mmCIF file of C-alpha atoms and ligand atoms in Angstrom:
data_model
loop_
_atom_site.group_PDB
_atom_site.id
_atom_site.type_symbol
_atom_site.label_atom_id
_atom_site.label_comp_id
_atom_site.label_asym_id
_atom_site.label_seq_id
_atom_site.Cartn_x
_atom_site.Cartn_y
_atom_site.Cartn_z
ATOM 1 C CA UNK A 1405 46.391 259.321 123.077
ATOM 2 C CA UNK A 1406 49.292 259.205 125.143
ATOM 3 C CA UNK A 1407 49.032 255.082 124.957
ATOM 4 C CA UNK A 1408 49.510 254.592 121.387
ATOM 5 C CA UNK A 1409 53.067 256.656 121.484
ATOM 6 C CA UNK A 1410 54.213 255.008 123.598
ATOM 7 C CA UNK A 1411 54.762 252.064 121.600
ATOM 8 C CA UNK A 1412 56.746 254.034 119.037
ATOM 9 C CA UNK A 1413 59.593 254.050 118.598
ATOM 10 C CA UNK A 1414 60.825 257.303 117.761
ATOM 11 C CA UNK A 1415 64.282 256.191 117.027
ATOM 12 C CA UNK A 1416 63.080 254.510 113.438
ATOM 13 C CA UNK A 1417 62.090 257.875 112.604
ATOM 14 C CA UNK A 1418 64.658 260.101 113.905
ATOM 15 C CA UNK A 1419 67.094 257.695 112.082
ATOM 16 C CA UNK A 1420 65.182 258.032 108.541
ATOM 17 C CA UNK A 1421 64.646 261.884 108.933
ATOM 18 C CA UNK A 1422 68.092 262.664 110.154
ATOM 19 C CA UNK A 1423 69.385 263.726 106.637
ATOM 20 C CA UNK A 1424 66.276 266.115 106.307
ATOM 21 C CA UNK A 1425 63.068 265.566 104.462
ATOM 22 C CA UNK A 1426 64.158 265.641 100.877
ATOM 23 C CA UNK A 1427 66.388 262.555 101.270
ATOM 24 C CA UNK A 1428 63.632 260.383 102.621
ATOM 25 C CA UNK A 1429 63.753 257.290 100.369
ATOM 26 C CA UNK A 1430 60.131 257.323 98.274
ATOM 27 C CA UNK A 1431 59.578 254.004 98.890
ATOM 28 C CA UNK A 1432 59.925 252.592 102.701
ATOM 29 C CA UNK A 1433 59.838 249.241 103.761
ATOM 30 C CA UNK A 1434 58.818 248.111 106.809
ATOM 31 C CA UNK A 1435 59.295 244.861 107.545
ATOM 32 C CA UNK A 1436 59.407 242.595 110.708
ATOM 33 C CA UNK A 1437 56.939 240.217 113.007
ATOM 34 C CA UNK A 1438 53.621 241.070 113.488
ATOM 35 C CA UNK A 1439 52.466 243.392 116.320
ATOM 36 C CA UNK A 1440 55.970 244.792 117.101
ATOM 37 C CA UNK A 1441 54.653 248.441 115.855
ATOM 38 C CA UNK A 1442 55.010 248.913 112.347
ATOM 39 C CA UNK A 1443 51.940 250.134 111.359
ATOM 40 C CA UNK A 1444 51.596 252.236 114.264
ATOM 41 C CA UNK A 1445 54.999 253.824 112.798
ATOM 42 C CA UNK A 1446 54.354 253.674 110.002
ATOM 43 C CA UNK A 1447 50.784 255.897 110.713
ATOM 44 C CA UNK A 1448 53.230 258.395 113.054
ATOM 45 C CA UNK A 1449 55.565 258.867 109.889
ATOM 46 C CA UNK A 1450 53.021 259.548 107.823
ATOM 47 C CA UNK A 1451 51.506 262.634 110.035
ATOM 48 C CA UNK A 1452 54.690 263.729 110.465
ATOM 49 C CA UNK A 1453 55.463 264.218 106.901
ATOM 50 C CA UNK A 1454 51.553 265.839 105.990
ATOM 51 C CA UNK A 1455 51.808 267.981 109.180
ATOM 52 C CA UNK A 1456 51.385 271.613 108.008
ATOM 53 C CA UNK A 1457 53.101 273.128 111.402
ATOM 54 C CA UNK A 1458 56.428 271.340 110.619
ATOM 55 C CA UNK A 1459 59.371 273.714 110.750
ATOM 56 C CA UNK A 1460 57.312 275.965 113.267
ATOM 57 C CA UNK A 1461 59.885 277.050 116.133
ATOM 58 C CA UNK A 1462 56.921 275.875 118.458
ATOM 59 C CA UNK A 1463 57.429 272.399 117.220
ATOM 60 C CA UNK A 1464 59.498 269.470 118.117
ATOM 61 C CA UNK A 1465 61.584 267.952 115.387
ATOM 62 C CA UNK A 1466 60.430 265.374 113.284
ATOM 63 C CA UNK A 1467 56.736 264.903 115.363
ATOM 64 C CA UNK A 1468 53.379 266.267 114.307
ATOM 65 C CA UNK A 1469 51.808 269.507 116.032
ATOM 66 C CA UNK A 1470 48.590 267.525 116.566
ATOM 67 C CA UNK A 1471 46.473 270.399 115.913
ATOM 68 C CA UNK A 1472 46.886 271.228 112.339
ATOM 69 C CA UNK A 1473 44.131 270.819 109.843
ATOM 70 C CA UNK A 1474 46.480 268.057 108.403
ATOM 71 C CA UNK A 1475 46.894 266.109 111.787
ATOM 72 C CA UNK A 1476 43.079 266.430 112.601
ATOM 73 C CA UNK A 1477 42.169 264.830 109.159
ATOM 74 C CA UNK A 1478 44.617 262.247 109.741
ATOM 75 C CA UNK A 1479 43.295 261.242 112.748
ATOM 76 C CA UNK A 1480 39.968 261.382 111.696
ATOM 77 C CA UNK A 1481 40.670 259.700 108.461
ATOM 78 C CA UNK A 1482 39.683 262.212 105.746
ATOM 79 C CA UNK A 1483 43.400 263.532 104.709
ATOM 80 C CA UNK A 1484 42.803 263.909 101.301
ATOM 81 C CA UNK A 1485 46.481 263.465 100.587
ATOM 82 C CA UNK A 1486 46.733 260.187 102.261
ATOM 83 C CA UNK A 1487 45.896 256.415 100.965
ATOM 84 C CA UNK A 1488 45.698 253.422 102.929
ATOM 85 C CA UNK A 1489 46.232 250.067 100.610
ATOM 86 C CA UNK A 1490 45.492 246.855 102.752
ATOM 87 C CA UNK A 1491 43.621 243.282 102.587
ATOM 88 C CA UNK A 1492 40.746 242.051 104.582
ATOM 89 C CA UNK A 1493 43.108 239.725 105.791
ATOM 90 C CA UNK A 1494 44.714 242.491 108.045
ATOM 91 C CA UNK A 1495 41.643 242.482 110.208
ATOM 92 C CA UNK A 1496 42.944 240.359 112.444
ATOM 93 C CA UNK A 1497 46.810 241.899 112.537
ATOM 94 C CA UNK A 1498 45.206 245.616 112.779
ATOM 95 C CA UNK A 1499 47.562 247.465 115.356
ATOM 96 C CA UNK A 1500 46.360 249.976 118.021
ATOM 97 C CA UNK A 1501 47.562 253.527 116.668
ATOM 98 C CA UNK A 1502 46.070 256.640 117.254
ATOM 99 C CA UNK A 1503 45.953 257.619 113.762
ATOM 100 C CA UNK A 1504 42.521 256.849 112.864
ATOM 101 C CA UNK A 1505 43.342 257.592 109.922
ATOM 102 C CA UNK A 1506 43.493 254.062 109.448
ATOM 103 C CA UNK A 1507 40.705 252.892 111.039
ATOM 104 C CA UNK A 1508 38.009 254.954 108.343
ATOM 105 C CA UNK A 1509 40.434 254.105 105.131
ATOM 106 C CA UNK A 1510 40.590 250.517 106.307
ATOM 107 C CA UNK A 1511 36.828 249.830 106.660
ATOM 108 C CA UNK A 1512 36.715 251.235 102.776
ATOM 109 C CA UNK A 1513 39.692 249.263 101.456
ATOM 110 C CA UNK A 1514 38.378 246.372 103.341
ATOM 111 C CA UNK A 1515 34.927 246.291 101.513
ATOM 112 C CA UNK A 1516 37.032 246.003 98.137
ATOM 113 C CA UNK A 1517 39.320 244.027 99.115
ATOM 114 C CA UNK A 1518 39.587 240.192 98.971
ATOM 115 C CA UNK A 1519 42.428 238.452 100.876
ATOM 116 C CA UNK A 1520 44.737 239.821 98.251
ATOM 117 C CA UNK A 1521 45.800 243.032 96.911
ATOM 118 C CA UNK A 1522 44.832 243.310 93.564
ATOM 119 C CA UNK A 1523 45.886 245.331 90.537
ATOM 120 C CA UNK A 1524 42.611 247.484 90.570
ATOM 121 C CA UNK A 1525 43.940 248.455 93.959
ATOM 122 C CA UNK A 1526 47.072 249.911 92.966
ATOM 123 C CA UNK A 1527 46.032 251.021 90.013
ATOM 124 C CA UNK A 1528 43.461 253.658 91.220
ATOM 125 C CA UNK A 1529 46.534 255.380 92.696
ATOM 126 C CA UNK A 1530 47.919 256.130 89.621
ATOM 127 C CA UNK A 1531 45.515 259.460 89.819
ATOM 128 C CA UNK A 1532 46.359 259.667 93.296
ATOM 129 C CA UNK A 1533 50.350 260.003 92.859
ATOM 130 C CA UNK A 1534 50.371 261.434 89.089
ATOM 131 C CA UNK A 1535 48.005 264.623 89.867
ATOM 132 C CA UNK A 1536 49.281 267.470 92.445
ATOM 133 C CA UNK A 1537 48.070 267.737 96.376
ATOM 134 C CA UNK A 1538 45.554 268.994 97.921
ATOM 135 C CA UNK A 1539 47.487 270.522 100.951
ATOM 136 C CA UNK A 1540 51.554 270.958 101.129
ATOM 137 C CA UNK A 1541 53.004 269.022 98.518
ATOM 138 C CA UNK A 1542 53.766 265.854 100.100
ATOM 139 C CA UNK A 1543 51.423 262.951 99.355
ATOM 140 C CA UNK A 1544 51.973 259.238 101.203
ATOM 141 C CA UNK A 1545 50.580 256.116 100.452
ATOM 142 C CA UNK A 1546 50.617 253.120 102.696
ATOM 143 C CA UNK A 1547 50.365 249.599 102.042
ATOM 144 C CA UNK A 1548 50.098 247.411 104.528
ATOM 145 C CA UNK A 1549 50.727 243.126 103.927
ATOM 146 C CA UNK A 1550 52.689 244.170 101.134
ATOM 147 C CA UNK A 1551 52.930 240.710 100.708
ATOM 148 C CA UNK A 1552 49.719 240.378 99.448
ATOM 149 C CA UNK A 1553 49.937 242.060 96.844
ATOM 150 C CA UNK A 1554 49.371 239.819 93.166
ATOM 151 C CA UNK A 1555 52.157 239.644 90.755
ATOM 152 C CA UNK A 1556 50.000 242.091 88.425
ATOM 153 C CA UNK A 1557 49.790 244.554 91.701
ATOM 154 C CA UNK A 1558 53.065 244.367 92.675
ATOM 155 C CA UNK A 1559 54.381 244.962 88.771
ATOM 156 C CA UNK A 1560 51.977 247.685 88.637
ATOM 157 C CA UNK A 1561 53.267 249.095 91.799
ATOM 158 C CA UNK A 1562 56.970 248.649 90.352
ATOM 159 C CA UNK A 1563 55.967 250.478 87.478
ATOM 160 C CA UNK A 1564 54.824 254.024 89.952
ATOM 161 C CA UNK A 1565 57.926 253.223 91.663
ATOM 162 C CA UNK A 1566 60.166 253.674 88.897
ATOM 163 C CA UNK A 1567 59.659 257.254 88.404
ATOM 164 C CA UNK A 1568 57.468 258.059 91.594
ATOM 165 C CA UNK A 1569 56.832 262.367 91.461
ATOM 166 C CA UNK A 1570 59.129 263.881 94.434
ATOM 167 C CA UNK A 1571 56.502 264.518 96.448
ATOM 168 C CA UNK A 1572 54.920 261.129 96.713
ATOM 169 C CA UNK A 1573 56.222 258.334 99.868
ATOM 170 C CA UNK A 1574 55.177 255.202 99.471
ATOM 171 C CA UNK A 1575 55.379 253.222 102.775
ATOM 172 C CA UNK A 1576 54.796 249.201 102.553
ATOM 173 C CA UNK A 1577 54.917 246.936 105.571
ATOM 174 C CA UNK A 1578 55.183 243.353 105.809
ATOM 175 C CA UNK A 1579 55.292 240.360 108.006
ATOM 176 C CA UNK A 1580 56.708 237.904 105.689
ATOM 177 C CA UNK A 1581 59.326 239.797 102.952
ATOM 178 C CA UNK A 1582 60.182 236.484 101.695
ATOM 179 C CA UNK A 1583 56.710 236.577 99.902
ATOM 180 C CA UNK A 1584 57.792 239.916 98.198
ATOM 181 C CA UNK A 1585 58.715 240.051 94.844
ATOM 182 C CA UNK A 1586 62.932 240.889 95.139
ATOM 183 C CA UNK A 1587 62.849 243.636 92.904
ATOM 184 C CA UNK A 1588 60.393 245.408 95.066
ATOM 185 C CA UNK A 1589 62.729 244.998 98.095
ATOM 186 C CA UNK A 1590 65.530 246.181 95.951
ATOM 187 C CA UNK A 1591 63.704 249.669 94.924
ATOM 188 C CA UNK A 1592 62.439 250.326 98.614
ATOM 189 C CA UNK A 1593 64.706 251.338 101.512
ATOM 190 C CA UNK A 1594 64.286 248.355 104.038
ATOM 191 C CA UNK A 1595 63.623 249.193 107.450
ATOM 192 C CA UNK A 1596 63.911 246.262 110.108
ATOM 193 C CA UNK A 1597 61.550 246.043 113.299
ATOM 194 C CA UNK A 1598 62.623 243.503 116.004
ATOM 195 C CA UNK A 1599 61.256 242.120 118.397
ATOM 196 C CA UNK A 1600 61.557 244.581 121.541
ATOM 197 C CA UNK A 1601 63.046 243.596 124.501
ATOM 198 C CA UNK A 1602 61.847 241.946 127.468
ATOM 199 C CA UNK A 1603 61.928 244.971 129.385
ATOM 200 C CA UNK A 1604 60.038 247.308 126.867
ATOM 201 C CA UNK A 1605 58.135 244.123 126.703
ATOM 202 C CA UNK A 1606 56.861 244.469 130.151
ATOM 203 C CA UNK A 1607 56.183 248.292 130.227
ATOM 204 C CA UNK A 1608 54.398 247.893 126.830
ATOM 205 C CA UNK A 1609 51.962 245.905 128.532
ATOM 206 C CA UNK A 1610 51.580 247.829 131.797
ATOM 207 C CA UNK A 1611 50.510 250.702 129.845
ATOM 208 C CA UNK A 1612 47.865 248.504 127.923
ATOM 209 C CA UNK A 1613 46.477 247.277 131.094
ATOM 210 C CA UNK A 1614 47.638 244.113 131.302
ATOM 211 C CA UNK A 1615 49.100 242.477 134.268
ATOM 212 C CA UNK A 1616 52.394 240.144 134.762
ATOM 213 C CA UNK A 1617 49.548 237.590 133.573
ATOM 214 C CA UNK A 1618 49.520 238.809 129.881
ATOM 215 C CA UNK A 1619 52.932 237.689 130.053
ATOM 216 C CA UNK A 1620 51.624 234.459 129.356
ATOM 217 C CA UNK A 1621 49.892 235.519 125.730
ATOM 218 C CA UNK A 1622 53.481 236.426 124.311
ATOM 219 C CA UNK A 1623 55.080 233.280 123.137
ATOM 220 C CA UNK A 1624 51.636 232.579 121.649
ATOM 221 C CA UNK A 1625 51.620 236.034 120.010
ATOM 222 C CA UNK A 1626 55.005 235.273 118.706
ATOM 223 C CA UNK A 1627 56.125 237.375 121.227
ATOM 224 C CA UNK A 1628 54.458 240.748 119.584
ATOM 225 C CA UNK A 1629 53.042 242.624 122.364
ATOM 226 C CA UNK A 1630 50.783 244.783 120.442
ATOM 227 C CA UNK A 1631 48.816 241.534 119.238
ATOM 228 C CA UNK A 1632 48.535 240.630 122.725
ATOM 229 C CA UNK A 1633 47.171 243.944 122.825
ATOM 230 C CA UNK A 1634 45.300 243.140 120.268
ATOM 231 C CA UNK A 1635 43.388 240.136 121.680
ATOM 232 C CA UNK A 1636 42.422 242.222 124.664
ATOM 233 C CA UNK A 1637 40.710 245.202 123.145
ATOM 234 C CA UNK A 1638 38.722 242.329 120.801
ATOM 235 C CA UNK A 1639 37.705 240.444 124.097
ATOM 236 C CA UNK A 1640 40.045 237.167 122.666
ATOM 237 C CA UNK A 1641 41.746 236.633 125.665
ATOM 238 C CA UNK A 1642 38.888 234.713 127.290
ATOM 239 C CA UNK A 1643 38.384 232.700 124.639
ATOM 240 C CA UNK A 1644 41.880 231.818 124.134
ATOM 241 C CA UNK A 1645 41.974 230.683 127.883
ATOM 242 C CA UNK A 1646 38.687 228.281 127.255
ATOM 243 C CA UNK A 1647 40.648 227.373 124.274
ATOM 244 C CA UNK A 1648 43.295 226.158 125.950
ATOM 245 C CA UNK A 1649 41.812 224.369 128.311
ATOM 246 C CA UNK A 1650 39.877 222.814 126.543
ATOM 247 C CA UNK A 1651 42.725 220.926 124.463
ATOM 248 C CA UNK A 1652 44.186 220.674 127.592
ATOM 249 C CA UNK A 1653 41.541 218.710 129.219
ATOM 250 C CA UNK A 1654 39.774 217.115 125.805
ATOM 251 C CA UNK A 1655 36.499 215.091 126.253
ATOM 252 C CA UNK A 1656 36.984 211.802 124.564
ATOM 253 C CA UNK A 1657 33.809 212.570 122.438
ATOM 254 C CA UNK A 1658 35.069 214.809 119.119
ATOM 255 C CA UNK A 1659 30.859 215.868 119.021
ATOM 256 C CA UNK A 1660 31.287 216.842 122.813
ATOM 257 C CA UNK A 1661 34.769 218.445 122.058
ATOM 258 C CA UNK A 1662 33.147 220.523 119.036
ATOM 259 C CA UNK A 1663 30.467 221.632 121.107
ATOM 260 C CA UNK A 1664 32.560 223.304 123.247
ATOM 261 C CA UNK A 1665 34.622 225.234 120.711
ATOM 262 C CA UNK A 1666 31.124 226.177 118.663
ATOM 263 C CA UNK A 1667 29.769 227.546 121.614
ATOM 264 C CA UNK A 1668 33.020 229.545 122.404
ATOM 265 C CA UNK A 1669 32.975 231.122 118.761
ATOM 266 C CA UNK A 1670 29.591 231.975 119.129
ATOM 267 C CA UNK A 1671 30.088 233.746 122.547
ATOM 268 C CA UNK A 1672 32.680 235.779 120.389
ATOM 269 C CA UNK A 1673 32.294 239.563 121.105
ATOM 270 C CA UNK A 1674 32.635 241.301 117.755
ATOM 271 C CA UNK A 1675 35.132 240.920 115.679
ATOM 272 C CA UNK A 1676 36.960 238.707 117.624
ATOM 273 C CA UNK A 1677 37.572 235.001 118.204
ATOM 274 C CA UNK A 1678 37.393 233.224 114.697
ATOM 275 C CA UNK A 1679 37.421 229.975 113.076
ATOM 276 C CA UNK A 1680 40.726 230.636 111.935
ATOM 277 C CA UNK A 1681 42.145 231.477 115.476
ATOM 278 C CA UNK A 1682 40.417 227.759 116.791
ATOM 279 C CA UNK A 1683 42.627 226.200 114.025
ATOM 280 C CA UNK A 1684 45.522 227.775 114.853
ATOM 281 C CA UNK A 1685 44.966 227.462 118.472
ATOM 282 C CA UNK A 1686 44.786 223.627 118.008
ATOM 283 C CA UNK A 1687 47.650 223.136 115.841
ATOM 284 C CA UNK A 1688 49.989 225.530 118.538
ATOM 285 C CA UNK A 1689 49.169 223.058 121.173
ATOM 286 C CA UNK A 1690 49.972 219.741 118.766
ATOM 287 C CA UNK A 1691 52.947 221.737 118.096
ATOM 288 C CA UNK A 1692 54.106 221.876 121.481
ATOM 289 C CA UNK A 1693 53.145 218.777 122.482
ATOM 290 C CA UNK A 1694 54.961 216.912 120.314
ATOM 291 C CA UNK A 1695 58.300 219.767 121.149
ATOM 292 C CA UNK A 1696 57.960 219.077 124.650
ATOM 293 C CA UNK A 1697 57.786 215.241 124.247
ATOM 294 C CA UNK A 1698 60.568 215.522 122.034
ATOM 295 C CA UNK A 1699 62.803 218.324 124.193
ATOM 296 C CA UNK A 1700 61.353 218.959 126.767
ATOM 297 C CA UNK A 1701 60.535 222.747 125.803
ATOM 298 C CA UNK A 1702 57.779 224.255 124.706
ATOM 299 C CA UNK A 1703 57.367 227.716 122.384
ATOM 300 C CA UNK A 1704 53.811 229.123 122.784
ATOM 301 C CA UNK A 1705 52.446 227.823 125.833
ATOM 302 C CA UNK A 1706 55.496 228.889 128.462
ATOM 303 C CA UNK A 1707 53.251 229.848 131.811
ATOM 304 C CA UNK A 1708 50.663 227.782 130.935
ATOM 305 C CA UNK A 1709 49.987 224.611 132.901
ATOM 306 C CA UNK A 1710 50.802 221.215 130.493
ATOM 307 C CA UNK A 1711 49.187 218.320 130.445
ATOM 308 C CA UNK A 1712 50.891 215.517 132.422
ATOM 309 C CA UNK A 1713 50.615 212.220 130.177
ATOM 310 C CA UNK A 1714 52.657 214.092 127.246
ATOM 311 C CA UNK A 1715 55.211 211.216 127.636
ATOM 312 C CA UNK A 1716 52.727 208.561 126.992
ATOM 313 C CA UNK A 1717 51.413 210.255 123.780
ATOM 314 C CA UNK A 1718 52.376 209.207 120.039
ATOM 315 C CA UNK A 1719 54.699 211.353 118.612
ATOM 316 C CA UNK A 1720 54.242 209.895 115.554
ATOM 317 C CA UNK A 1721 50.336 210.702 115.857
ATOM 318 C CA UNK A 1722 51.195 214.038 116.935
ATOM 319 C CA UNK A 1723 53.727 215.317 114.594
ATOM 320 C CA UNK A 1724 50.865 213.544 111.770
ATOM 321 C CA UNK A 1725 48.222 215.883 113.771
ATOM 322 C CA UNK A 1726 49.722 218.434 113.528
ATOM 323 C CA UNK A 1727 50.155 218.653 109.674
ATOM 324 C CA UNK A 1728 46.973 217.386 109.287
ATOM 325 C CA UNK A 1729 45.510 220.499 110.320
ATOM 326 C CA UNK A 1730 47.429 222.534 107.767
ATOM 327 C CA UNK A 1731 44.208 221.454 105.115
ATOM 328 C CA UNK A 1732 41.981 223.052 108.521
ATOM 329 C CA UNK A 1733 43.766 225.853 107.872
ATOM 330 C CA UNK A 1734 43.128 226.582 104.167
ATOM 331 C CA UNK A 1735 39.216 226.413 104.731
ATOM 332 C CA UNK A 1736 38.615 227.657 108.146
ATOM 333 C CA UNK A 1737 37.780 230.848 106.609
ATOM 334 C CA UNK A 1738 34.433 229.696 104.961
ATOM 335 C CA UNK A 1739 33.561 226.228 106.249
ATOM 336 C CA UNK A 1740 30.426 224.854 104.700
ATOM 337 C CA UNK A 1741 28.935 223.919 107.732
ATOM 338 C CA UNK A 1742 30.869 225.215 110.792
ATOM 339 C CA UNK A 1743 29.663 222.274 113.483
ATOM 340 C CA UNK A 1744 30.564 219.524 110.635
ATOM 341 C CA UNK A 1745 34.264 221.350 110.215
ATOM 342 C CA UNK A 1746 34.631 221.522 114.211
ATOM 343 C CA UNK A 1747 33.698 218.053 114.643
ATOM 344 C CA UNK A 1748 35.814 216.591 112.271
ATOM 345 C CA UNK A 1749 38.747 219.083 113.483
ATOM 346 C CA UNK A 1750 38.006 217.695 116.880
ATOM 347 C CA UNK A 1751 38.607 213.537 115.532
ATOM 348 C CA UNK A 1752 41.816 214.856 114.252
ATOM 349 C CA UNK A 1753 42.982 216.693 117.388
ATOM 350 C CA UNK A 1754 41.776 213.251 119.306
ATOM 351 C CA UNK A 1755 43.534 210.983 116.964
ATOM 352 C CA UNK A 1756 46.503 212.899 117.569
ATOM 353 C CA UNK A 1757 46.385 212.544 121.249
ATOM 354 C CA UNK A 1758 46.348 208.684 120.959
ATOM 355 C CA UNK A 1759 48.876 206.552 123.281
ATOM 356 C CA UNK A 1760 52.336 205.308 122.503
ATOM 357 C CA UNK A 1761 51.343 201.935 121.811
ATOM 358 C CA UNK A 1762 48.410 201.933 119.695
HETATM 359 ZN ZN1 ZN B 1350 50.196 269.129 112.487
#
């Protein structure tokens, strides 16, 4: 799929392979905001090193033939020389790649994983990296939300790490390396991923079929385009939009107000608009609310129209609102009774909204 490379960027792996294979570091890094393409690298790198055409005259430098047994299993997720390692809490994050490869591995690690990565996890590698291939030697295992990883994983992981067999790659990504253990930054070679430009912004998103409109999804996608991506192919977009508008024009009543946002998670497609994206819809808008009372500026709703009695709000009652829904956070996962947790969301988001003087 010509889409999903397009959003590589080839220069991350030129740059890593220009020594030649053999000094590839055995334990990658990849670390950076969400939906700015490192798993989607991270998938390319890993077809590139299992390719079986590699060397081949025929064959471009440093990318995968596409047509080898080893590229077909990878995108059809059966390389038996290949491990995916995530969380269930990636579900959300997944990027678009054309390496299916993840897609079949994931659904499996997803079953037995919780929101963690636990020691059972990495230890049923230890098979996987101590016994020889299957195909041509090279064996790669990818863990993505390295971060989630428990002490007793991450030790364990350490451990392979220390004396990892040549022909094993390990390849971790995370969003948020300040929840890494340090010695596991220390024994992997970190590889940055910024934030691309506006202008590879912009053709990102014309060749994901979005218009100059999407534009307006960025600063709430932290300005990753693949999550805006993201939203589209789940059908979130919509319901981000009623979302919005619905903070931005609140009914007085929190049971009216809760209505509304139960009926827009039920009219979810699959897989798509959550509890936990409501929550963190809500406390974006608090967020900016109280910044634009405060500066003038917003951060995640540029493009979108505001409100116009911000000045008369509280910004004690906002800033208080805002935090408040931190403890929203923690349990919008698994609320006991979803209506009950919306309602009461919605008297918080209302109390927040109160006027200067009372
Ligand atoms: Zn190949």
């Amino acid at each position: 799929m010509q889409v999903a490379d397009n959003f590589i960027n080839y220069k991350i792996i030129d740059s890593l392979l220009a020594q030649g294979f053999e000094h590839l570091p055995h334990a990658l890094l990849f670390v950076g905001a969400r939906g700015v393409g490192k798993r989607t690298l991270a998938g390319k790198l890993a077809t590139i090193l299992l390719c079986e055409s590699l060397g081949k005259s025929s064959i471009k430098v440093n990318r995968p033939c596409g047509e080898c047994a080893a590229c077909r299993w990878m995108k059809s997720g059966t390389h038996p020389d290949f491990r995916l390692v995530t969380s269930d809490n990636e579900k959300e994050t997944e990027e678009v790649t054309e390496e299916t490869e993840t897609k079949k591995s994931n659904e499996k690690a997803k079953k037995q994983a919780a929101s963690s990565i636990g020691i059972d996890q990495i230890r049923a590698l230890e098979n996987f990296v101590f016994t020889g291939s299957h195909r041509n030697a090279r064996r790669i295992i990818l863990i993505t939300e390295a971060e989630a990883m428990t002490i007793p994983a991450a030790n364990s992981l350490l451990k392979i790490l220390e004396e990892p067999p040549s022909s094993v790659y390990f390849i971790l990504i995370s969003n948020n390396q300040k929840k890494l253990l340090p010695t596991l930054r220390s024994r992997s070679r970190v590889v940055p991923f910024s934030r691309p430009d506006d202008q590879t912004t912009a053709r990102w998103l014309e060749q994901a079929g979005l218009d100059a409109q999407a534009a307006r999804y960025l600063d709430l996608a932290g300005g990753a385009p693949l999550r805006v991506m993201q939203w589209k192919n789940n059908g979130q977009l919509a319901a981000i939009d009623a979302l919005i508008e619905s903070l931005a024009s609140a009914p007085a009543d929190p049971l009216v107000l809760a209505t509304r946002w139960e009926g827009l998670l039920k009219s979810k497609t699959e897989n798509s608009f959550h509890m936990e994206n409501l929550v963190e819809g809500v406390q974006c808008w608090l967020f900016d609310l109280a910044l634009e009372q405060a500066s003038g500026e917003v951060r995640y709703h540029c493009g979108w129209p505001r409100p116009k009695n911000i000045a008369a709000l509280n910004p004690v009652a906002l800033l208080a609102g805002w935090h408040e829904i931190n403890t929203f956070r923690r349990s919008a996962r698994h609320p006991l009774n979803p209506l009950l947790f919306l309602e009461s969301l919605a008297i918080h988001y209302l109390r927040a909204l109160r006027p200067m003087n009372s």
